[in-house]
mmCIF file of C-alpha atoms in Angstrom:
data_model
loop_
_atom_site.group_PDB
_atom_site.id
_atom_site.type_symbol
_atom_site.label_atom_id
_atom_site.label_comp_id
_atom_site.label_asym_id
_atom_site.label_seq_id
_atom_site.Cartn_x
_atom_site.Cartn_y
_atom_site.Cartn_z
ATOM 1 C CA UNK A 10 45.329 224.247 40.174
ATOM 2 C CA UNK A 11 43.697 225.866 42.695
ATOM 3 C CA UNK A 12 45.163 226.250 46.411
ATOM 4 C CA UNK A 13 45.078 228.201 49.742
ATOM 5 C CA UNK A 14 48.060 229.322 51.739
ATOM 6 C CA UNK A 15 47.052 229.873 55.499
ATOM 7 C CA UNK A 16 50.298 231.049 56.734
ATOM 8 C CA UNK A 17 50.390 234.423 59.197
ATOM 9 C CA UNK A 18 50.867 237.902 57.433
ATOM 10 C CA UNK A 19 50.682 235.873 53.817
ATOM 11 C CA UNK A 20 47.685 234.548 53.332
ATOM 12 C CA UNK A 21 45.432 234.162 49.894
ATOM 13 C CA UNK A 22 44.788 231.859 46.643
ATOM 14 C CA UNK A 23 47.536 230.092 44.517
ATOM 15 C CA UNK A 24 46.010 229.469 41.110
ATOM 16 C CA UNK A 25 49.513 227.804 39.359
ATOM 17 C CA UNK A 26 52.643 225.446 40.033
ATOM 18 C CA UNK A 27 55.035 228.452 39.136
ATOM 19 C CA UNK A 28 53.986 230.435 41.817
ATOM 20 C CA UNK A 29 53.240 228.012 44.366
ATOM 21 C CA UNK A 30 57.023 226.647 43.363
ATOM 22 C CA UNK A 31 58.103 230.353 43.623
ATOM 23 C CA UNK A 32 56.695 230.434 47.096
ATOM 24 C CA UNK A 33 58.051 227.124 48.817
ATOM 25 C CA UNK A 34 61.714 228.243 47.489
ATOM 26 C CA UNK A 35 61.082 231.200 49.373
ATOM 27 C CA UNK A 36 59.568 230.097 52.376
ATOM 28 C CA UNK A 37 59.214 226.361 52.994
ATOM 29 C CA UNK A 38 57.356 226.196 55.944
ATOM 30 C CA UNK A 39 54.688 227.874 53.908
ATOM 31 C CA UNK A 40 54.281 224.179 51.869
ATOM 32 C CA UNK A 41 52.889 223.526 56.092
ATOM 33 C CA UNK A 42 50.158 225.558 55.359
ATOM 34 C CA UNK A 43 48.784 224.342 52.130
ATOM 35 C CA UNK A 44 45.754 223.390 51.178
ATOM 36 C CA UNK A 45 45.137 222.073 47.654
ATOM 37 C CA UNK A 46 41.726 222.187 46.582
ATOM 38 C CA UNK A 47 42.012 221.540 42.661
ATOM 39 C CA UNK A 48 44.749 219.783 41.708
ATOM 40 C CA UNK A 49 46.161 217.259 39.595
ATOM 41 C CA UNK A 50 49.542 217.357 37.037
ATOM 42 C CA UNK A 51 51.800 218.575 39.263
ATOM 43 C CA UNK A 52 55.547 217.605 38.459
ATOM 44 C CA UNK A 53 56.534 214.002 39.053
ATOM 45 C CA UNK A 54 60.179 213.562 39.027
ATOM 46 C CA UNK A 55 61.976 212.917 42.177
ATOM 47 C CA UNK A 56 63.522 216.200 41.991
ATOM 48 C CA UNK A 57 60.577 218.514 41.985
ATOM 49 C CA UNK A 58 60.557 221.376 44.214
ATOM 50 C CA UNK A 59 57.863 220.224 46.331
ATOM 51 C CA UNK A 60 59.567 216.863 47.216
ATOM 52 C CA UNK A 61 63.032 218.826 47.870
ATOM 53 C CA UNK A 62 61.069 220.847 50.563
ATOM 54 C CA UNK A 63 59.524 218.446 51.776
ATOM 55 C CA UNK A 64 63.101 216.410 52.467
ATOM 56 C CA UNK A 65 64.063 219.674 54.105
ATOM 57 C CA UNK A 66 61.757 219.992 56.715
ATOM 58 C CA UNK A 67 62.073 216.289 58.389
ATOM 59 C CA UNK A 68 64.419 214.097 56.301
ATOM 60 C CA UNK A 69 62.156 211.034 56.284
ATOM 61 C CA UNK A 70 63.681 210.446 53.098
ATOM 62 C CA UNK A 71 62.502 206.615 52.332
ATOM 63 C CA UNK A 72 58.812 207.885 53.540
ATOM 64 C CA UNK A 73 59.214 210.314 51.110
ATOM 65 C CA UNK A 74 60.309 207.760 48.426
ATOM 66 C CA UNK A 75 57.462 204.867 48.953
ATOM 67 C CA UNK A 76 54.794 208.011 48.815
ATOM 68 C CA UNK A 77 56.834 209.463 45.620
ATOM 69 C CA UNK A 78 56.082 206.336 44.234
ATOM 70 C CA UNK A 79 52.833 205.315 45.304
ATOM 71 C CA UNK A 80 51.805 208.655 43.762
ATOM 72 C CA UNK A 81 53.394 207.879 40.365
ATOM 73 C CA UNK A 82 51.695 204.277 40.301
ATOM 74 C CA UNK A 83 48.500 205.582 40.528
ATOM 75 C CA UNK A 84 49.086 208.711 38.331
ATOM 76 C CA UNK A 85 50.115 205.634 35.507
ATOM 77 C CA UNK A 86 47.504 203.709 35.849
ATOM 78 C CA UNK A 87 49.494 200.385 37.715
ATOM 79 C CA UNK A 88 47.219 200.537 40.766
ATOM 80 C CA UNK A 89 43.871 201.553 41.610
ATOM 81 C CA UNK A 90 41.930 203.583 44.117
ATOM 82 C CA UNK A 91 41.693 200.641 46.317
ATOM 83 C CA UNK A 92 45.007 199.523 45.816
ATOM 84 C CA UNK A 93 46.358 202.982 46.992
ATOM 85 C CA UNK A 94 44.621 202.805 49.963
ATOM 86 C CA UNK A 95 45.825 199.628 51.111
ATOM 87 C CA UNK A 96 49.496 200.447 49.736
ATOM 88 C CA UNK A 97 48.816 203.521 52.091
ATOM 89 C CA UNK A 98 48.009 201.145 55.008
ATOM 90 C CA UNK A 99 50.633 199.419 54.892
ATOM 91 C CA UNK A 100 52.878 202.261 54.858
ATOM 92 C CA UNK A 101 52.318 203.797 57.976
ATOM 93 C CA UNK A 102 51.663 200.741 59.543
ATOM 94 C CA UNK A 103 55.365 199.907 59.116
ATOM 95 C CA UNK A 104 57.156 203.434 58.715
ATOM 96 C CA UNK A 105 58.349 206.245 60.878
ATOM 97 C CA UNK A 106 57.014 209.337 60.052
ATOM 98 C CA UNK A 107 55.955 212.959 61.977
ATOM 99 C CA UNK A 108 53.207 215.258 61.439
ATOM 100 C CA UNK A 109 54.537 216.927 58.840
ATOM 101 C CA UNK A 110 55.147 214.167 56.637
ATOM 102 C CA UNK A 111 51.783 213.370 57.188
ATOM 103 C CA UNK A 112 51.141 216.968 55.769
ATOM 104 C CA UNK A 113 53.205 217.134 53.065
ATOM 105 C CA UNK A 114 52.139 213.722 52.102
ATOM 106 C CA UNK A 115 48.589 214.526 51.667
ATOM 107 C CA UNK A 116 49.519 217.759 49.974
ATOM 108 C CA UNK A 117 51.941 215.684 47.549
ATOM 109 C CA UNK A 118 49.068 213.435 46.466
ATOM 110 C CA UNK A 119 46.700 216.185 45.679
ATOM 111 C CA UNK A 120 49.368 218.005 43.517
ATOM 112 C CA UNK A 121 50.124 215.125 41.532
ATOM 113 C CA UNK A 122 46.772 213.186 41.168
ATOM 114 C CA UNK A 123 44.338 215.167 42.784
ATOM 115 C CA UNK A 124 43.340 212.897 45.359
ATOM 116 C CA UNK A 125 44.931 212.547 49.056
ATOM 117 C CA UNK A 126 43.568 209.787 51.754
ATOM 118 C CA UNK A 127 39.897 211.459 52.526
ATOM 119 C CA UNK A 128 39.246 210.159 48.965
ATOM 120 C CA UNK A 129 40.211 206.929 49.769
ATOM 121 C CA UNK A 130 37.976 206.519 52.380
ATOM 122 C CA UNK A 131 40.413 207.056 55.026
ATOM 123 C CA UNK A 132 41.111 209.594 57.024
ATOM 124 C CA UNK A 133 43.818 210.711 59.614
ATOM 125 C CA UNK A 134 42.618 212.290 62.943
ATOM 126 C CA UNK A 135 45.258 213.875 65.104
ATOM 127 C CA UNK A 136 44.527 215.445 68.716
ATOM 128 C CA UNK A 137 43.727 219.156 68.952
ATOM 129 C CA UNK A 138 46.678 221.019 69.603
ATOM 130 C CA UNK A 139 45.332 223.402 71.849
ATOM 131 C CA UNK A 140 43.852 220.997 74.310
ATOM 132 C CA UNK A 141 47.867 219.454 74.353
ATOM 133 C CA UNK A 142 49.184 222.965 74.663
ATOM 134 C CA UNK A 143 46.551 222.634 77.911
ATOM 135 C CA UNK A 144 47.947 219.545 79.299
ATOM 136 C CA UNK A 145 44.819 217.891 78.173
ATOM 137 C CA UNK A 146 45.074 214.693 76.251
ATOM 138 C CA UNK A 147 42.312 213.498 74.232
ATOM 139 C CA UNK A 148 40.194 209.744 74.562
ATOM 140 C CA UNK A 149 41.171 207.451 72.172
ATOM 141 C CA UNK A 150 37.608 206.296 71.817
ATOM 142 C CA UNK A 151 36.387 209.513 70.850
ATOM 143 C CA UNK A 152 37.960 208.257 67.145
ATOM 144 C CA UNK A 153 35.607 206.180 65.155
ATOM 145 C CA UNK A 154 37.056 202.654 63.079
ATOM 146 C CA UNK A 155 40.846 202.958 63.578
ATOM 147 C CA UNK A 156 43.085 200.962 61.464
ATOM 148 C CA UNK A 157 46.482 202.395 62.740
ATOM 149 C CA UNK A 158 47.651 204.158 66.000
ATOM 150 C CA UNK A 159 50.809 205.884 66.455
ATOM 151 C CA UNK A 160 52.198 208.516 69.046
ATOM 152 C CA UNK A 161 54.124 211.211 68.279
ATOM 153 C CA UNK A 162 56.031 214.093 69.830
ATOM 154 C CA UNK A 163 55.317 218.040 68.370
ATOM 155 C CA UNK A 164 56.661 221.698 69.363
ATOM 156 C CA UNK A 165 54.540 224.452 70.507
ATOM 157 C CA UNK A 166 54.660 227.244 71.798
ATOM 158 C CA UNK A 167 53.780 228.349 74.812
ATOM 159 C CA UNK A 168 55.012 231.694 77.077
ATOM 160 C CA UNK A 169 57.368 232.246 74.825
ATOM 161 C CA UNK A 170 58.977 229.018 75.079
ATOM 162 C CA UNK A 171 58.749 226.096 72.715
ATOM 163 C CA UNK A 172 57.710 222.990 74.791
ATOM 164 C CA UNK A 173 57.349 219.290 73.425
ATOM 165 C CA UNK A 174 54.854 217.367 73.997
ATOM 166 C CA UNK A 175 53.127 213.691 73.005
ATOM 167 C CA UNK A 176 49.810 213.403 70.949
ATOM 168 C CA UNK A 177 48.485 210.605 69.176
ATOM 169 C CA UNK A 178 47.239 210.334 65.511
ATOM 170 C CA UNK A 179 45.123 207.773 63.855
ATOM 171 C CA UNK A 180 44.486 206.571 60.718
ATOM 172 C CA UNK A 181 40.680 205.541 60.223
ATOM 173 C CA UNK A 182 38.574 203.583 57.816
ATOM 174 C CA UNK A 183 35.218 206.517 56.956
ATOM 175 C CA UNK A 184 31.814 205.978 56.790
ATOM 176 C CA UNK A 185 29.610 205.060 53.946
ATOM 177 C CA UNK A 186 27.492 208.143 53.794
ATOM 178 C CA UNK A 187 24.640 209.647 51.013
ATOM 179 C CA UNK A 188 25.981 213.304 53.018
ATOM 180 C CA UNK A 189 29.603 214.544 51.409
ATOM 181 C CA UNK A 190 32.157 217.673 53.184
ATOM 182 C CA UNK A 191 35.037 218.818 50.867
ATOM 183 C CA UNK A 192 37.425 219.531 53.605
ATOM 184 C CA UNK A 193 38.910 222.554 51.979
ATOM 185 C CA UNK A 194 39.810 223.582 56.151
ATOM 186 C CA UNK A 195 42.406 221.260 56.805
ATOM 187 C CA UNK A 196 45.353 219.496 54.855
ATOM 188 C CA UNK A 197 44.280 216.513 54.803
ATOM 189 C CA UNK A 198 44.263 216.159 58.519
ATOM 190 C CA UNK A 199 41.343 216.668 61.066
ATOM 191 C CA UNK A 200 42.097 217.398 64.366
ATOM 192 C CA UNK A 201 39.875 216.064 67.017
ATOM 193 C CA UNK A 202 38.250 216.630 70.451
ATOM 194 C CA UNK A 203 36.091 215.539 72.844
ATOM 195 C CA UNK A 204 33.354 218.157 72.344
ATOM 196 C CA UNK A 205 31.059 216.864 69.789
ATOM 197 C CA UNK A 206 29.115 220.217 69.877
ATOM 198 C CA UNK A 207 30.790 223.565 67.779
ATOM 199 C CA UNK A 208 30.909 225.617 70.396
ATOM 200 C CA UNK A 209 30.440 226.015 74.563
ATOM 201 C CA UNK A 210 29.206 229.648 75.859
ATOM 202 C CA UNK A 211 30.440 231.177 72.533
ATOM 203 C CA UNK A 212 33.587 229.494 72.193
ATOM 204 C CA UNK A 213 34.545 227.284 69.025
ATOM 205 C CA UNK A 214 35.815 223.761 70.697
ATOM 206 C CA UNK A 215 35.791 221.323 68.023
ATOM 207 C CA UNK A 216 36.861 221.153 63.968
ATOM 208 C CA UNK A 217 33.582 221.846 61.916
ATOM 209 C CA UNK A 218 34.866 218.777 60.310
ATOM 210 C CA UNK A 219 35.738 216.092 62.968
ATOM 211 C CA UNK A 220 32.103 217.602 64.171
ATOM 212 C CA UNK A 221 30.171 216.645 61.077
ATOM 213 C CA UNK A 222 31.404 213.583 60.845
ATOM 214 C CA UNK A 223 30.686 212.673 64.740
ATOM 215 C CA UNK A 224 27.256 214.107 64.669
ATOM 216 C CA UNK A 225 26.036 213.247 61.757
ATOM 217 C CA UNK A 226 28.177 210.275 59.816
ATOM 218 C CA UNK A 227 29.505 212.235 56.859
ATOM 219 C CA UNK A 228 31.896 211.248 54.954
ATOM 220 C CA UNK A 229 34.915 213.448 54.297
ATOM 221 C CA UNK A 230 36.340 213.586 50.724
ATOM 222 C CA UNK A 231 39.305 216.515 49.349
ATOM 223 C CA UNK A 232 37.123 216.674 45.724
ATOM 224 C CA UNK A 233 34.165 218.116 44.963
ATOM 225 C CA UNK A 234 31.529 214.702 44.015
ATOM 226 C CA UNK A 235 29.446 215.813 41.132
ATOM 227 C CA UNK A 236 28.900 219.909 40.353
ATOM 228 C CA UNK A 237 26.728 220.972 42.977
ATOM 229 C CA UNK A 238 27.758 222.420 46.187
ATOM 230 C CA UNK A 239 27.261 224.713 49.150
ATOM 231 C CA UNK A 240 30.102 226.905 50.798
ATOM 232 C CA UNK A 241 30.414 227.664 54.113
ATOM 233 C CA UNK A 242 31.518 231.441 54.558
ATOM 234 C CA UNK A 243 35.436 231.775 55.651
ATOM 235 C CA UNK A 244 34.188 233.946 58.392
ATOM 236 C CA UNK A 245 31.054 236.426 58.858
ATOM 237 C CA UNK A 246 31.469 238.550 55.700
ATOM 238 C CA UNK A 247 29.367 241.357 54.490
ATOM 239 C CA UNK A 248 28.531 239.653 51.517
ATOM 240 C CA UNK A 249 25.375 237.919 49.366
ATOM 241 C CA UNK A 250 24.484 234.664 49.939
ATOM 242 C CA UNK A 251 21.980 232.351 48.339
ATOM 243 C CA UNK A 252 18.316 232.055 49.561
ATOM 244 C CA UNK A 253 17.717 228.719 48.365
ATOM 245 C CA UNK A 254 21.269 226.947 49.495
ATOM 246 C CA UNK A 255 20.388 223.632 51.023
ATOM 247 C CA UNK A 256 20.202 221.654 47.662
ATOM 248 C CA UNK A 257 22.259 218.762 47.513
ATOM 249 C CA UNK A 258 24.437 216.435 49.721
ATOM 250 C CA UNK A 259 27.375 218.118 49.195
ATOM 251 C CA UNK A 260 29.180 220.386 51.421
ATOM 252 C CA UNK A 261 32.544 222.328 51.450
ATOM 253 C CA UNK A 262 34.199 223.419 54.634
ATOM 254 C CA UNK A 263 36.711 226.947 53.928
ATOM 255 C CA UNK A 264 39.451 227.915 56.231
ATOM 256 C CA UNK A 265 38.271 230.687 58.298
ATOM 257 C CA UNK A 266 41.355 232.724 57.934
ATOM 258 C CA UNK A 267 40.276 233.185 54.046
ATOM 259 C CA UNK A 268 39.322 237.299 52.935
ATOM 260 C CA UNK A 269 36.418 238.463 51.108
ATOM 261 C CA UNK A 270 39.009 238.641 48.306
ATOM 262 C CA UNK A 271 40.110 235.417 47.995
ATOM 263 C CA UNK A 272 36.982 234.074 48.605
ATOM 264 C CA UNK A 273 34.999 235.581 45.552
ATOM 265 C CA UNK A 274 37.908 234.710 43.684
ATOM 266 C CA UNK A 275 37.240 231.526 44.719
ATOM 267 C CA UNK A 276 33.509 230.727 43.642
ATOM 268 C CA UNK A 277 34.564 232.824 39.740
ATOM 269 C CA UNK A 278 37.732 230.302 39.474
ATOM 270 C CA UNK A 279 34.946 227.544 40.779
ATOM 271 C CA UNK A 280 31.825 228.938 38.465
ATOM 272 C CA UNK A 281 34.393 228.598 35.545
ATOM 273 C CA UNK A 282 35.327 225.479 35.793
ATOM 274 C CA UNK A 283 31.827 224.169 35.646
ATOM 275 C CA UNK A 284 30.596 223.682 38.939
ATOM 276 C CA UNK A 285 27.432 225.059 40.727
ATOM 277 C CA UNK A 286 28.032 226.928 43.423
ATOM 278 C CA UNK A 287 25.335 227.896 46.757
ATOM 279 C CA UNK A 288 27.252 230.128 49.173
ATOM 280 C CA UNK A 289 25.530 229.766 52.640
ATOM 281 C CA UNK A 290 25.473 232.323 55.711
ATOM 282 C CA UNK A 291 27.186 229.394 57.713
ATOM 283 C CA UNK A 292 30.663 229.644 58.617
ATOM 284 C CA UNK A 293 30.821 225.951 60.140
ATOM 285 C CA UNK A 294 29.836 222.887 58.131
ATOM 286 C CA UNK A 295 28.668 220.800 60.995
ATOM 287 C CA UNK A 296 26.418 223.571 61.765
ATOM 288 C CA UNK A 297 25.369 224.247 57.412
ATOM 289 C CA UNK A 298 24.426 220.568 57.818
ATOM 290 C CA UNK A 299 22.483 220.277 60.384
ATOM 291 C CA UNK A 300 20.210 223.795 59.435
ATOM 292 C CA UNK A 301 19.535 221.981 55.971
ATOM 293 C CA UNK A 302 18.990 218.541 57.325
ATOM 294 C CA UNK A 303 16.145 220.036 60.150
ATOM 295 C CA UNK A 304 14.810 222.502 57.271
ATOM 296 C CA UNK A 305 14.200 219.046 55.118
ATOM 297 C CA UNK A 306 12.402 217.603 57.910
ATOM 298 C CA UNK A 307 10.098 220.661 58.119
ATOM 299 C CA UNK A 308 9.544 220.369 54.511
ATOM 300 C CA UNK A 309 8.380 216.724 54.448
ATOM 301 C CA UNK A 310 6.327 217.514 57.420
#
């Protein structure tokens, strides 16, 4: 198992159930800040720690049920890839549910089967939270091939204060694309904005991964597809990257808040289990993309 805990003042790698276990019975709002990149195995039974936190944070306890056993299903072999999907669908065409469960669902799936709903070719976009905190709502139509709306409400704060407000979250049907991003950035869940570009005068506007797949058709996936693949840097680093890096299709987004630490831990856990690693200078994917797509060009020129 390999994970990433992006919660303030306790940040870094989770390489095991125990701990990561350990962790949520400490601190559940920590299981909001998950991301699994490797996972697979995790404990089934109704009663496992993750489900129980889950249940504590929103109490959507038949949501939590139909994913519990969507999840087992799958892990047995009585339903396929396809299958899931649609079973998925269905489900929050006709269920209640927050953002959270939306979290924790797509963390639940990865920790039991390795797989959450970018693998299935779907993908849930959800409006950027700052532009809400702004009073700014997003256009529906900036969301591509939308198979289920649904509003919701959310707490933020603001001046001290928490304030509730309404955004909307879709679930979409992805492109068929040749160009792959491991979202190893978000939970599952892409926010999404109106500005296409990465950044205006400086400042960063849009997710590198709602960008990508806006700009440039890619399709999002939570696993790695094949062994080769280029990392984006967490954040400038003082550290060595690889001169030839644009080889392959495949690209993996990192949450910016990751250290140095963590991160070469990373690529060793990564080298050892097999897979071929390019670290890039790049820190946003949409932007790793498009450098190797134009230096391509040049080349076949």
């Amino acid at each position: 198992m390999l994970g990433y805990i992006d919660y303030p003042d306790w940040r870094r790698l989770i390489e095991d159930y125990t701990t990561l276990d350990e962790l949520l019975m400490r601190n559940m709002k920590q299981a909001l800040s998950l991301i699994v990149m490797v996972g697979g195995g995790y404990d089934e039974s109704i009663n496992s720690v993750f489900l129980r936190v889950w249940n504590g944070l929103t109490g959507n306890a038949g949501f939590i049920e139909d994913v519990h056993a969507l999840a087992i299903q799958y892990r047995r072999g009585l339903i396929r890839e396809a299958n899931l999907a649609g079973e998925l669908i269905d489900l929050l065409s006709r269920r209640s549910f927050s953002l959270v469960d939306l979290i924790m669902m797509n963390n639940y799936l990865k920790l039991v089967n390795d797989i959450n709903v970018l693998d299935l070719g779907l993908a849930v976009f959800y409006e950027n939270p700052e532009s809400i905190l702004a009073g700014v709502r997003e256009p529906a139509d900036l969301v591509p091939n939308k198979l289920v709306s649904r509003e919701l409400t959310i707490d933020l704060e603001a001046k001290c204060m928490v304030v509730k407000r309404s955004f909307s979250v879709y679930l979409s049907r992805q492109y068929e694309s040749s160009i792959y991003v491991v979202d190893w950035s978000n939970p599952g869940l892409i926010p999404y904005s109106k500005f296409a570009l990465s950044r205006v005068e400086g400042v960063e506007v849009s997710d590198p991964v709602f960008s990508a797949i806006v700009r440039f058709g890619v399709r999002a996936v939570s696993r790695v597809v094949g062994k080769d693949f280029i990392l984006t840097l967490p954040k400038p680093m003082d550290v060595k990257t690889d001169a030839d890096y644009c080889v392959g299709n495949v690209f993996v987004s990192l949450p910016q808040s990751m250290g140095l630490s963590d991160y070469l831990s990373l690529i060793g856990k990564l080298m050892g289990m097999g897979y071929n690693v390019r670290r890039s200078p790049f820190t946003r994917v949409d932007e790793l993309i498009e450098h190797c797509l134009s230096s391509r060009e040049q080349e076949v020129k």
